PDB file of C-alpha atoms and ligand atoms in Angstrom:
ATOM      1  CA  MET A   1     -50.582 183.225   7.384  1.00  0.00           C
ATOM      2  CA  GLU A   2     -49.379 186.889   7.355  1.00  0.00           C
ATOM      3  CA  LYS A   3     -51.535 190.146   6.537  1.00  0.00           C
ATOM      4  CA  LYS A   4     -50.335 191.578   3.334  1.00  0.00           C
ATOM      5  CA  GLU A   5     -51.828 194.770   1.877  1.00  0.00           C
ATOM      6  CA  GLN A   6     -55.073 196.224   3.054  1.00  0.00           C
ATOM      7  CA  LEU A   7     -57.879 195.662   0.639  1.00  0.00           C
ATOM      8  CA  TYR A   8     -60.699 197.178   2.202  1.00  0.00           C
ATOM      9  CA  GLU A   9     -61.732 199.072   5.461  1.00  0.00           C
ATOM     10  CA  GLY A  10     -65.316 198.915   6.354  1.00  0.00           C
ATOM     11  CA  LYS A  11     -67.243 200.194   9.316  1.00  0.00           C
ATOM     12  CA  ALA A  12     -66.465 197.372  11.716  1.00  0.00           C
ATOM     13  CA  LYS A  13     -63.727 195.420   9.997  1.00  0.00           C
ATOM     14  CA  LYS A  14     -60.511 195.582   7.844  1.00  0.00           C
ATOM     15  CA  VAL A  15     -59.754 193.003   5.211  1.00  0.00           C
ATOM     16  CA  PHE A  16     -56.243 192.193   4.215  1.00  0.00           C
ATOM     17  CA  ALA A  17     -54.674 190.012   1.484  1.00  0.00           C
ATOM     18  CA  THR A  18     -52.658 187.086   2.186  1.00  0.00           C
ATOM     19  CA  ASP A  19     -50.021 185.113   0.245  1.00  0.00           C
ATOM     20  CA  ASP A  20     -52.755 182.882  -0.869  1.00  0.00           C
ATOM     21  CA  PRO A  21     -55.192 184.609  -3.357  1.00  0.00           C
ATOM     22  CA  ALA A  22     -57.989 182.411  -2.205  1.00  0.00           C
ATOM     23  CA  LEU A  23     -57.788 183.637   1.411  1.00  0.00           C
ATOM     24  CA  VAL A  24     -58.059 186.890   3.271  1.00  0.00           C
ATOM     25  CA  ILE A  25     -57.634 187.958   6.742  1.00  0.00           C
ATOM     26  CA  VAL A  26     -60.413 189.930   8.385  1.00  0.00           C
ATOM     27  CA  SER A  27     -59.669 192.080  11.474  1.00  0.00           C
ATOM     28  CA  TYR A  28     -62.202 193.112  13.862  1.00  0.00           C
ATOM     29  CA  LYS A  29     -62.345 196.723  14.998  1.00  0.00           C
ATOM     30  CA  ASP A  30     -64.024 198.198  18.223  1.00  0.00           C
ATOM     31  CA  ASP A  31     -65.493 200.938  15.790  1.00  0.00           C
ATOM     32  CA  ALA A  32     -69.411 200.933  15.856  1.00  0.00           C
ATOM     33  CA  THR A  33     -71.833 202.804  13.513  1.00  0.00           C
ATOM     34  CA  ALA A  34     -75.596 203.039  13.092  1.00  0.00           C
ATOM     35  CA  PHE A  35     -78.161 204.666  11.001  1.00  0.00           C
ATOM     36  CA  ASN A  36     -75.976 204.117   7.860  1.00  0.00           C
ATOM     37  CA  GLY A  37     -73.041 205.735   9.361  1.00  0.00           C
ATOM     38  CA  LEU A  38     -74.699 208.827  10.840  1.00  0.00           C
ATOM     39  CA  LYS A  39     -74.151 207.706  14.504  1.00  0.00           C
ATOM     40  CA  LYS A  40     -70.386 206.665  15.372  1.00  0.00           C
ATOM     41  CA  GLY A  41     -68.765 205.408  18.408  1.00  0.00           C
ATOM     42  CA  THR A  42     -66.373 202.793  19.753  1.00  0.00           C
ATOM     43  CA  ILE A  43     -67.434 199.677  21.947  1.00  0.00           C
ATOM     44  CA  ALA A  44     -64.426 198.696  24.034  1.00  0.00           C
ATOM     45  CA  GLY A  45     -63.521 195.043  23.325  1.00  0.00           C
ATOM     46  CA  LYS A  46     -66.143 194.598  20.773  1.00  0.00           C
ATOM     47  CA  GLY A  47     -63.859 193.445  18.081  1.00  0.00           C
ATOM     48  CA  VAL A  48     -62.436 190.750  20.146  1.00  0.00           C
ATOM     49  CA  ILE A  49     -65.811 189.552  21.228  1.00  0.00           C
ATOM     50  CA  ASN A  50     -67.329 189.665  17.696  1.00  0.00           C
ATOM     51  CA  ASN A  51     -64.288 187.748  16.247  1.00  0.00           C
ATOM     52  CA  ARG A  52     -64.503 184.929  18.618  1.00  0.00           C
ATOM     53  CA  MET A  53     -68.337 184.708  18.610  1.00  0.00           C
ATOM     54  CA  SER A  54     -68.634 184.757  14.932  1.00  0.00           C
ATOM     55  CA  ASN A  55     -65.999 182.066  14.446  1.00  0.00           C
ATOM     56  CA  LEU A  56     -67.475 179.749  17.168  1.00  0.00           C
ATOM     57  CA  LEU A  57     -71.029 180.096  15.737  1.00  0.00           C
ATOM     58  CA  MET A  58     -69.851 179.601  12.038  1.00  0.00           C
ATOM     59  CA  ARG A  59     -67.804 176.493  13.147  1.00  0.00           C
ATOM     60  CA  ARG A  60     -71.169 175.101  14.612  1.00  0.00           C
ATOM     61  CA  LEU A  61     -72.992 175.935  11.472  1.00  0.00           C
ATOM     62  CA  GLU A  62     -70.269 174.136   9.472  1.00  0.00           C
ATOM     63  CA  GLU A  63     -70.579 171.069  11.653  1.00  0.00           C
ATOM     64  CA  ALA A  64     -74.426 171.132  10.927  1.00  0.00           C
ATOM     65  CA  GLY A  65     -73.787 171.126   7.122  1.00  0.00           C
ATOM     66  CA  VAL A  66     -73.945 174.799   6.355  1.00  0.00           C
ATOM     67  CA  PRO A  67     -70.992 175.978   4.047  1.00  0.00           C
ATOM     68  CA  THR A  68     -69.187 179.178   5.629  1.00  0.00           C
ATOM     69  CA  HIS A  69     -66.065 181.240   4.663  1.00  0.00           C
ATOM     70  CA  PHE A  70     -64.547 180.307   8.059  1.00  0.00           C
ATOM     71  CA  VAL A  71     -60.820 178.912   7.782  1.00  0.00           C
ATOM     72  CA  GLN A  72     -58.951 179.542  11.102  1.00  0.00           C
ATOM     73  CA  GLU A  73     -58.752 182.053  13.999  1.00  0.00           C
ATOM     74  CA  LEU A  74     -55.458 183.560  13.969  1.00  0.00           C
ATOM     75  CA  SER A  75     -55.602 185.890  16.915  1.00  0.00           C
ATOM     76  CA  ASP A  76     -57.846 187.850  19.243  1.00  0.00           C
ATOM     77  CA  ARG A  77     -59.147 190.098  16.395  1.00  0.00           C
ATOM     78  CA  ASP A  78     -57.905 188.397  13.144  1.00  0.00           C
ATOM     79  CA  THR A  79     -59.411 185.472  11.306  1.00  0.00           C
ATOM     80  CA  LEU A  80     -58.488 183.714   8.110  1.00  0.00           C
ATOM     81  CA  VAL A  81     -61.482 183.261   5.631  1.00  0.00           C
ATOM     82  CA  LYS A  82     -62.074 182.214   2.106  1.00  0.00           C
ATOM     83  CA  LYS A  83     -62.192 185.235  -0.121  1.00  0.00           C
ATOM     84  CA  VAL A  84     -65.414 185.361  -1.708  1.00  0.00           C
ATOM     85  CA  SER A  85     -67.275 187.630  -3.984  1.00  0.00           C
ATOM     86  CA  ILE A  86     -70.065 189.008  -1.647  1.00  0.00           C
ATOM     87  CA  VAL A  87     -73.632 188.932  -3.050  1.00  0.00           C
ATOM     88  CA  PRO A  88     -74.785 192.432  -2.489  1.00  0.00           C
ATOM     89  CA  LEU A  89     -77.589 191.582  -0.440  1.00  0.00           C
ATOM     90  CA  GLU A  90     -78.175 192.009   3.299  1.00  0.00           C
ATOM     91  CA  VAL A  91     -80.208 188.753   3.943  1.00  0.00           C
ATOM     92  CA  ILE A  92     -82.506 189.492   7.038  1.00  0.00           C
ATOM     93  CA  VAL A  93     -84.236 186.892   9.026  1.00  0.00           C
ATOM     94  CA  ARG A  94     -86.839 187.737  11.619  1.00  0.00           C
ATOM     95  CA  ASN A  95     -88.487 185.537  14.350  1.00  0.00           C
ATOM     96  CA  VAL A  96     -89.887 188.647  16.371  1.00  0.00           C
ATOM     97  CA  ALA A  97     -91.007 192.012  15.139  1.00  0.00           C
ATOM     98  CA  ALA A  98     -88.409 194.721  15.800  1.00  0.00           C
ATOM     99  CA  GLY A  99     -86.454 197.706  14.404  1.00  0.00           C
ATOM    100  CA  SER A 100     -87.161 198.407  10.804  1.00  0.00           C
ATOM    101  CA  PHE A 101     -90.016 195.882  10.465  1.00  0.00           C
ATOM    102  CA  SER A 102     -91.918 197.365  13.494  1.00  0.00           C
ATOM    103  CA  LYS A 103     -91.545 201.024  12.151  1.00  0.00           C
ATOM    104  CA  ARG A 104     -92.465 200.117   8.465  1.00  0.00           C
ATOM    105  CA  TYR A 105     -95.457 197.909   9.305  1.00  0.00           C
ATOM    106  CA  GLY A 106     -96.628 199.563  12.432  1.00  0.00           C
ATOM    107  CA  VAL A 107     -96.153 196.432  14.428  1.00  0.00           C
ATOM    108  CA  GLU A 108     -95.108 196.667  18.142  1.00  0.00           C
ATOM    109  CA  GLU A 109     -91.699 195.357  18.985  1.00  0.00           C
ATOM    110  CA  GLY A 110     -91.854 191.915  20.483  1.00  0.00           C
ATOM    111  CA  VAL A 111     -94.770 190.447  18.356  1.00  0.00           C
ATOM    112  CA  VAL A 112     -93.658 186.678  17.892  1.00  0.00           C
ATOM    113  CA  PHE A 113     -94.131 185.535  14.217  1.00  0.00           C
ATOM    114  CA  ASP A 114     -95.774 182.111  13.465  1.00  0.00           C
ATOM    115  CA  ALA A 115     -93.022 181.509  11.126  1.00  0.00           C
ATOM    116  CA  PRO A 116     -89.722 183.332  10.394  1.00  0.00           C
ATOM    117  CA  THR A 117     -89.639 186.001   7.694  1.00  0.00           C
ATOM    118  CA  VAL A 118     -86.820 186.492   5.238  1.00  0.00           C
ATOM    119  CA  GLU A 119     -86.179 189.732   3.492  1.00  0.00           C
ATOM    120  CA  PHE A 120     -83.428 191.221   1.162  1.00  0.00           C
ATOM    121  CA  SER A 121     -81.869 194.683   1.178  1.00  0.00           C
ATOM    122  CA  TYR A 122     -79.719 195.985  -1.497  1.00  0.00           C
ATOM    123  CA  LYS A 123     -76.233 196.354   0.155  1.00  0.00           C
ATOM    124  CA  ASN A 124     -75.528 199.752  -1.035  1.00  0.00           C
ATOM    125  CA  ASP A 125     -74.471 202.466   1.417  1.00  0.00           C
ATOM    126  CA  ASP A 126     -75.057 205.324  -1.014  1.00  0.00           C
ATOM    127  CA  LEU A 127     -78.725 204.164  -1.381  1.00  0.00           C
ATOM    128  CA  GLY A 128     -79.132 203.449   2.321  1.00  0.00           C
ATOM    129  CA  ASP A 129     -79.479 199.742   1.743  1.00  0.00           C
ATOM    130  CA  PRO A 130     -83.140 199.962   0.448  1.00  0.00           C
ATOM    131  CA  LEU A 131     -85.434 196.823   0.880  1.00  0.00           C
ATOM    132  CA  LEU A 132     -86.007 194.802  -2.321  1.00  0.00           C
ATOM    133  CA  ASN A 133     -87.879 191.752  -3.398  1.00  0.00           C
ATOM    134  CA  THR A 134     -86.752 188.934  -5.452  1.00  0.00           C
ATOM    135  CA  SER A 135     -87.698 190.196  -8.858  1.00  0.00           C
ATOM    136  CA  HIS A 136     -85.929 193.443  -8.018  1.00  0.00           C
ATOM    137  CA  ALA A 137     -82.898 191.622  -7.131  1.00  0.00           C
ATOM    138  CA  LEU A 138     -83.152 189.745 -10.402  1.00  0.00           C
ATOM    139  CA  ALA A 139     -83.615 192.793 -12.516  1.00  0.00           C
ATOM    140  CA  LEU A 140     -80.644 194.422 -10.793  1.00  0.00           C
ATOM    141  CA  LYS A 141     -78.623 191.171 -11.671  1.00  0.00           C
ATOM    142  CA  LEU A 142     -77.452 190.888  -8.114  1.00  0.00           C
ATOM    143  CA  ALA A 143     -77.941 187.090  -8.022  1.00  0.00           C
ATOM    144  CA  THR A 144     -79.715 184.298 -10.109  1.00  0.00           C
ATOM    145  CA  ALA A 145     -83.214 182.817  -9.185  1.00  0.00           C
ATOM    146  CA  GLU A 146     -81.470 179.655  -8.315  1.00  0.00           C
ATOM    147  CA  GLU A 147     -79.114 181.533  -5.940  1.00  0.00           C
ATOM    148  CA  LEU A 148     -81.793 183.501  -4.395  1.00  0.00           C
ATOM    149  CA  GLU A 149     -83.624 180.225  -3.730  1.00  0.00           C
ATOM    150  CA  GLN A 150     -80.553 178.776  -2.082  1.00  0.00           C
ATOM    151  CA  ILE A 151     -79.751 181.932  -0.099  1.00  0.00           C
ATOM    152  CA  LYS A 152     -83.384 181.811   1.374  1.00  0.00           C
ATOM    153  CA  ALA A 153     -83.079 178.000   2.241  1.00  0.00           C
ATOM    154  CA  MET A 154     -79.622 178.569   3.901  1.00  0.00           C
ATOM    155  CA  ALA A 155     -80.855 181.673   5.850  1.00  0.00           C
ATOM    156  CA  LEU A 156     -83.691 179.701   7.218  1.00  0.00           C
ATOM    157  CA  ARG A 157     -81.570 176.690   8.172  1.00  0.00           C
ATOM    158  CA  VAL A 158     -79.158 179.119   9.896  1.00  0.00           C
ATOM    159  CA  ASP A 159     -82.122 180.580  11.711  1.00  0.00           C
ATOM    160  CA  GLU A 160     -83.151 177.143  13.096  1.00  0.00           C
ATOM    161  CA  LEU A 161     -79.623 176.374  14.174  1.00  0.00           C
ATOM    162  CA  LEU A 162     -78.879 179.641  15.794  1.00  0.00           C
ATOM    163  CA  LYS A 163     -82.346 179.886  17.446  1.00  0.00           C
ATOM    164  CA  ALA A 164     -81.498 176.580  19.078  1.00  0.00           C
ATOM    165  CA  ALA A 165     -78.103 177.556  20.175  1.00  0.00           C
ATOM    166  CA  PHE A 166     -79.200 180.868  21.579  1.00  0.00           C
ATOM    167  CA  HIS A 167     -82.043 179.233  23.481  1.00  0.00           C
ATOM    168  CA  ARG A 168     -79.679 177.099  25.232  1.00  0.00           C
ATOM    169  CA  MET A 169     -78.156 180.312  26.462  1.00  0.00           C
ATOM    170  CA  GLY A 170     -81.327 181.732  27.478  1.00  0.00           C
ATOM    171  CA  ILE A 171     -81.374 184.282  24.648  1.00  0.00           C
ATOM    172  CA  GLU A 172     -84.189 184.892  22.209  1.00  0.00           C
ATOM    173  CA  LEU A 173     -83.025 185.242  18.693  1.00  0.00           C
ATOM    174  CA  VAL A 174     -85.210 188.190  17.482  1.00  0.00           C
ATOM    175  CA  ASP A 175     -83.610 188.821  14.177  1.00  0.00           C
ATOM    176  CA  PHE A 176     -80.274 188.958  12.298  1.00  0.00           C
ATOM    177  CA  LYS A 177     -78.568 189.998   9.034  1.00  0.00           C
ATOM    178  CA  LEU A 178     -76.499 187.495   7.007  1.00  0.00           C
ATOM    179  CA  GLU A 179     -74.203 188.021   3.843  1.00  0.00           C
ATOM    180  CA  PHE A 180     -73.346 185.341   1.347  1.00  0.00           C
ATOM    181  CA  GLY A 181     -70.510 185.150  -1.062  1.00  0.00           C
ATOM    182  CA  ARG A 182     -69.341 183.067  -4.151  1.00  0.00           C
ATOM    183  CA  THR A 183     -66.255 181.196  -4.018  1.00  0.00           C
ATOM    184  CA  PRO A 184     -64.225 180.969  -7.304  1.00  0.00           C
ATOM    185  CA  ASP A 185     -66.184 177.783  -8.393  1.00  0.00           C
ATOM    186  CA  GLY A 186     -69.505 179.536  -7.765  1.00  0.00           C
ATOM    187  CA  THR A 187     -70.387 177.809  -4.624  1.00  0.00           C
ATOM    188  CA  LEU A 188     -72.514 179.886  -2.146  1.00  0.00           C
ATOM    189  CA  VAL A 189     -71.070 180.131   1.292  1.00  0.00           C
ATOM    190  CA  LEU A 190     -72.085 182.137   4.408  1.00  0.00           C
ATOM    191  CA  ALA A 191     -69.776 185.116   4.961  1.00  0.00           C
ATOM    192  CA  ASP A 192     -69.191 188.274   7.029  1.00  0.00           C
ATOM    193  CA  GLU A 193     -70.075 187.923  10.623  1.00  0.00           C
ATOM    194  CA  ILE A 194     -72.616 186.721  13.174  1.00  0.00           C
ATOM    195  CA  SER A 195     -72.520 188.906  16.306  1.00  0.00           C
ATOM    196  CA  PRO A 196     -74.371 191.244  18.624  1.00  0.00           C
ATOM    197  CA  ASP A 197     -73.525 193.899  15.919  1.00  0.00           C
ATOM    198  CA  THR A 198     -75.712 191.712  13.457  1.00  0.00           C
ATOM    199  CA  CYS A 199     -78.243 190.019  15.582  1.00  0.00           C
ATOM    200  CA  ARG A 200     -81.103 191.240  17.975  1.00  0.00           C
ATOM    201  CA  LEU A 201     -80.636 189.100  21.138  1.00  0.00           C
ATOM    202  CA  TRP A 202     -82.991 189.472  24.158  1.00  0.00           C
ATOM    203  CA  ASP A 203     -82.663 187.850  27.478  1.00  0.00           C
ATOM    204  CA  GLU A 204     -85.509 185.187  27.519  1.00  0.00           C
ATOM    205  CA  LYS A 205     -86.621 186.191  31.075  1.00  0.00           C
ATOM    206  CA  THR A 206     -85.952 189.667  31.508  1.00  0.00           C
ATOM    207  CA  HIS A 207     -86.166 190.666  27.711  1.00  0.00           C
ATOM    208  CA  GLU A 208     -83.124 192.900  28.287  1.00  0.00           C
ATOM    209  CA  LYS A 209     -81.496 193.733  25.009  1.00  0.00           C
ATOM    210  CA  LEU A 210     -78.031 192.111  24.561  1.00  0.00           C
ATOM    211  CA  ASP A 211     -76.929 193.631  21.313  1.00  0.00           C
ATOM    212  CA  LYS A 212     -76.153 196.740  19.205  1.00  0.00           C
ATOM    213  CA  ASP A 213     -79.638 198.283  20.025  1.00  0.00           C
ATOM    214  CA  ARG A 214     -77.968 199.345  23.339  1.00  0.00           C
ATOM    215  CA  PHE A 215     -75.520 201.399  21.239  1.00  0.00           C
ATOM    216  CA  ARG A 216     -78.149 202.578  18.599  1.00  0.00           C
ATOM    217  CA  ARG A 217     -80.720 203.603  21.326  1.00  0.00           C
ATOM    218  CA  ASP A 218     -78.214 204.991  23.917  1.00  0.00           C
ATOM    219  CA  LEU A 219     -79.382 202.517  26.526  1.00  0.00           C
ATOM    220  CA  GLY A 220     -75.926 202.288  28.269  1.00  0.00           C
ATOM    221  CA  GLY A 221     -74.200 199.007  29.278  1.00  0.00           C
ATOM    222  CA  VAL A 222     -73.132 198.192  25.756  1.00  0.00           C
ATOM    223  CA  GLU A 223     -69.882 196.634  26.636  1.00  0.00           C
ATOM    224  CA  ASP A 224     -71.433 194.561  29.420  1.00  0.00           C
ATOM    225  CA  ALA A 225     -74.143 193.073  27.135  1.00  0.00           C
ATOM    226  CA  TYR A 226     -71.719 191.970  24.559  1.00  0.00           C
ATOM    227  CA  GLN A 227     -69.568 190.354  27.308  1.00  0.00           C
ATOM    228  CA  GLU A 228     -72.674 188.738  28.818  1.00  0.00           C
ATOM    229  CA  VAL A 229     -73.564 187.090  25.360  1.00  0.00           C
ATOM    230  CA  MET A 230     -69.975 185.737  25.053  1.00  0.00           C
ATOM    231  CA  ARG A 231     -69.968 184.507  28.574  1.00  0.00           C
ATOM    232  CA  ARG A 232     -73.069 182.441  28.078  1.00  0.00           C
ATOM    233  CA  LEU A 233     -71.685 181.143  24.776  1.00  0.00           C
ATOM    234  CA  THR A 234     -68.400 180.096  26.249  1.00  0.00           C
ATOM    235  CA  GLU A 235     -70.322 178.436  29.163  1.00  0.00           C
ATOM    236  CA  ASP A 236     -72.691 176.751  26.836  1.00  0.00           C
ATOM    237  CA  LEU A 237     -69.512 175.225  25.100  1.00  0.00           C
ATOM    238  CA  ALA A 238     -67.973 174.093  28.360  1.00  0.00           C
TER     239      ALA A 238
HETATM  240  P1  ADP B   1     -69.141 197.509   5.987  1.00  0.00           P
HETATM  241  O1  ADP B   1     -68.554 197.243   4.499  1.00  0.00           O
HETATM  242  O2  ADP B   1     -70.705 197.336   5.688  1.00  0.00           O
HETATM  243  O3  ADP B   1     -68.702 198.623   6.496  1.00  0.00           O
HETATM  244  P2  ADP B   1     -67.478 195.666   7.508  1.00  0.00           P
HETATM  245  O4  ADP B   1     -66.604 196.850   8.243  1.00  0.00           O
HETATM  246  O5  ADP B   1     -67.911 194.577   8.418  1.00  0.00           O
HETATM  247  O6  ADP B   1     -68.766 196.272   6.725  1.00  0.00           O
HETATM  248  O7  ADP B   1     -66.491 195.323   6.469  1.00  0.00           O
HETATM  249  C1  ADP B   1     -66.259 193.940   6.074  1.00  0.00           C
HETATM  250  C2  ADP B   1     -66.270 193.761   4.627  1.00  0.00           C
HETATM  251  O8  ADP B   1     -65.933 192.735   4.119  1.00  0.00           O
HETATM  252  C3  ADP B   1     -67.850 193.842   4.112  1.00  0.00           C
HETATM  253  O9  ADP B   1     -68.026 194.679   2.979  1.00  0.00           O
HETATM  254  C4  ADP B   1     -68.190 192.415   3.869  1.00  0.00           C
HETATM  255  O10 ADP B   1     -69.249 192.226   2.799  1.00  0.00           O
HETATM  256  C5  ADP B   1     -66.776 191.884   3.333  1.00  0.00           C
HETATM  257  N1  ADP B   1     -66.675 190.498   3.554  1.00  0.00           N
HETATM  258  C6  ADP B   1     -67.034 189.718   4.545  1.00  0.00           C
HETATM  259  N2  ADP B   1     -66.616 188.419   4.474  1.00  0.00           N
HETATM  260  C7  ADP B   1     -65.817 188.355   3.342  1.00  0.00           C
HETATM  261  C8  ADP B   1     -65.021 187.298   2.776  1.00  0.00           C
HETATM  262  N3  ADP B   1     -65.137 186.084   3.068  1.00  0.00           N
HETATM  263  N4  ADP B   1     -64.573 187.661   1.476  1.00  0.00           N
HETATM  264  C9  ADP B   1     -64.479 188.893   1.078  1.00  0.00           C
HETATM  265  N5  ADP B   1     -65.162 190.120   1.580  1.00  0.00           N
HETATM  266  C10 ADP B   1     -65.871 189.633   2.763  1.00  0.00           C
HETATM  267  N1  UDP B   2     -78.626 194.559  10.624  1.00  0.00           N
HETATM  268  C1  UDP B   2     -77.348 194.498  10.336  1.00  0.00           C
HETATM  269  N2  UDP B   2     -76.777 195.571   9.373  1.00  0.00           N
HETATM  270  C2  UDP B   2     -77.532 196.250   8.692  1.00  0.00           C
HETATM  271  C3  UDP B   2     -78.893 196.393   8.875  1.00  0.00           C
HETATM  272  C4  UDP B   2     -79.382 195.357   9.751  1.00  0.00           C
HETATM  273  O1  UDP B   2     -76.539 193.804  10.921  1.00  0.00           O
HETATM  274  O2  UDP B   2     -77.038 197.194   7.818  1.00  0.00           O
HETATM  275  C5  UDP B   2     -79.223 193.598  11.489  1.00  0.00           C
HETATM  276  C6  UDP B   2     -79.641 194.299  12.711  1.00  0.00           C
HETATM  277  O3  UDP B   2     -78.813 194.309  13.775  1.00  0.00           O
HETATM  278  C7  UDP B   2     -80.883 193.583  13.122  1.00  0.00           C
HETATM  279  C8  UDP B   2     -81.424 192.952  11.794  1.00  0.00           C
HETATM  280  O4  UDP B   2     -80.461 193.104  10.714  1.00  0.00           O
HETATM  281  O5  UDP B   2     -80.396 192.336  14.003  1.00  0.00           O
HETATM  282  C9  UDP B   2     -82.702 193.746  11.338  1.00  0.00           C
HETATM  283  O6  UDP B   2     -82.410 195.128  11.309  1.00  0.00           O
HETATM  284  P1  UDP B   2     -83.647 196.191  10.791  1.00  0.00           P
HETATM  285  O7  UDP B   2     -83.992 195.789   9.383  1.00  0.00           O
HETATM  286  O8  UDP B   2     -84.614 196.106  11.959  1.00  0.00           O
HETATM  287  O9  UDP B   2     -82.897 197.531  10.820  1.00  0.00           O
HETATM  288  P2  UDP B   2     -82.435 198.512  11.889  1.00  0.00           P
HETATM  289  O10 UDP B   2     -83.354 198.586  12.995  1.00  0.00           O
HETATM  290  O11 UDP B   2     -81.092 198.257  12.264  1.00  0.00           O
HETATM  291  O12 UDP B   2     -82.407 199.898  10.922  1.00  0.00           O
END
């Protein structure tokens, strides 16, 4: 399957058309942004790692019964996926307080929740991805009530599966962001990516951060952290 015209260039990936109108190719870049694009940089080799890691994790989720957009890895950076209409929500699941949750509610980073939380942000860069609740999402017609229920259930199932997978790798899954899309027949599938760009991952023993917070917070060792997660995932599969 070959890349045709570029449909979209985002902050971390490009999307290309293919000969098949139902399929697109996503191409992972090394570009990194944070704080709604205010901070820009590159993380050498990130695109290759995120492509590989996202595909491995999505394949596992599929095997466990979670429908995803994944079709086939084409190269180091390119993957064939089902073209979906993205539901404009960032679906965030949290197991441990961190980031915007800690800031907004005045809770120290690292406080472990009794049960995971699910929250939605309106995926809209111009507005800075504002937090919203279910009735806001309905008022804005971003999804139906049934879809929101389904998205929440799928997000919690993904959390269970990913938490277990990362635990085997000695990694605590602190929080992560998911995106869902509709296929032409209206089926909801997990889309976008699952990577250290979109998850907070802490070493279980040392609590060292192994994710994009190293870039956001100028902690150094960004490339090494991404490589370390990939190394552990590869080892887990061997
Ligand atoms: P952003 O748009 O936030 O800068 P990216 O650089 O990751 O993000 O760009 C990838 C874009 O492709 C995102 O807007 C994402 O919603 C979209 N996308 C992800 N998976 C699919 C898919 N299967 N079909 C269509 N669009 C997708
Ligand atoms: N996240 C993401 N894209 C976004 C916002 C958040 O992938 O546009 C991820 C982020 O990496 C973290 C989780 O979602 O794993 C929760 O992020 P949070 O709300 O704490 O926001 P942040 O601290 O990134 O501002």
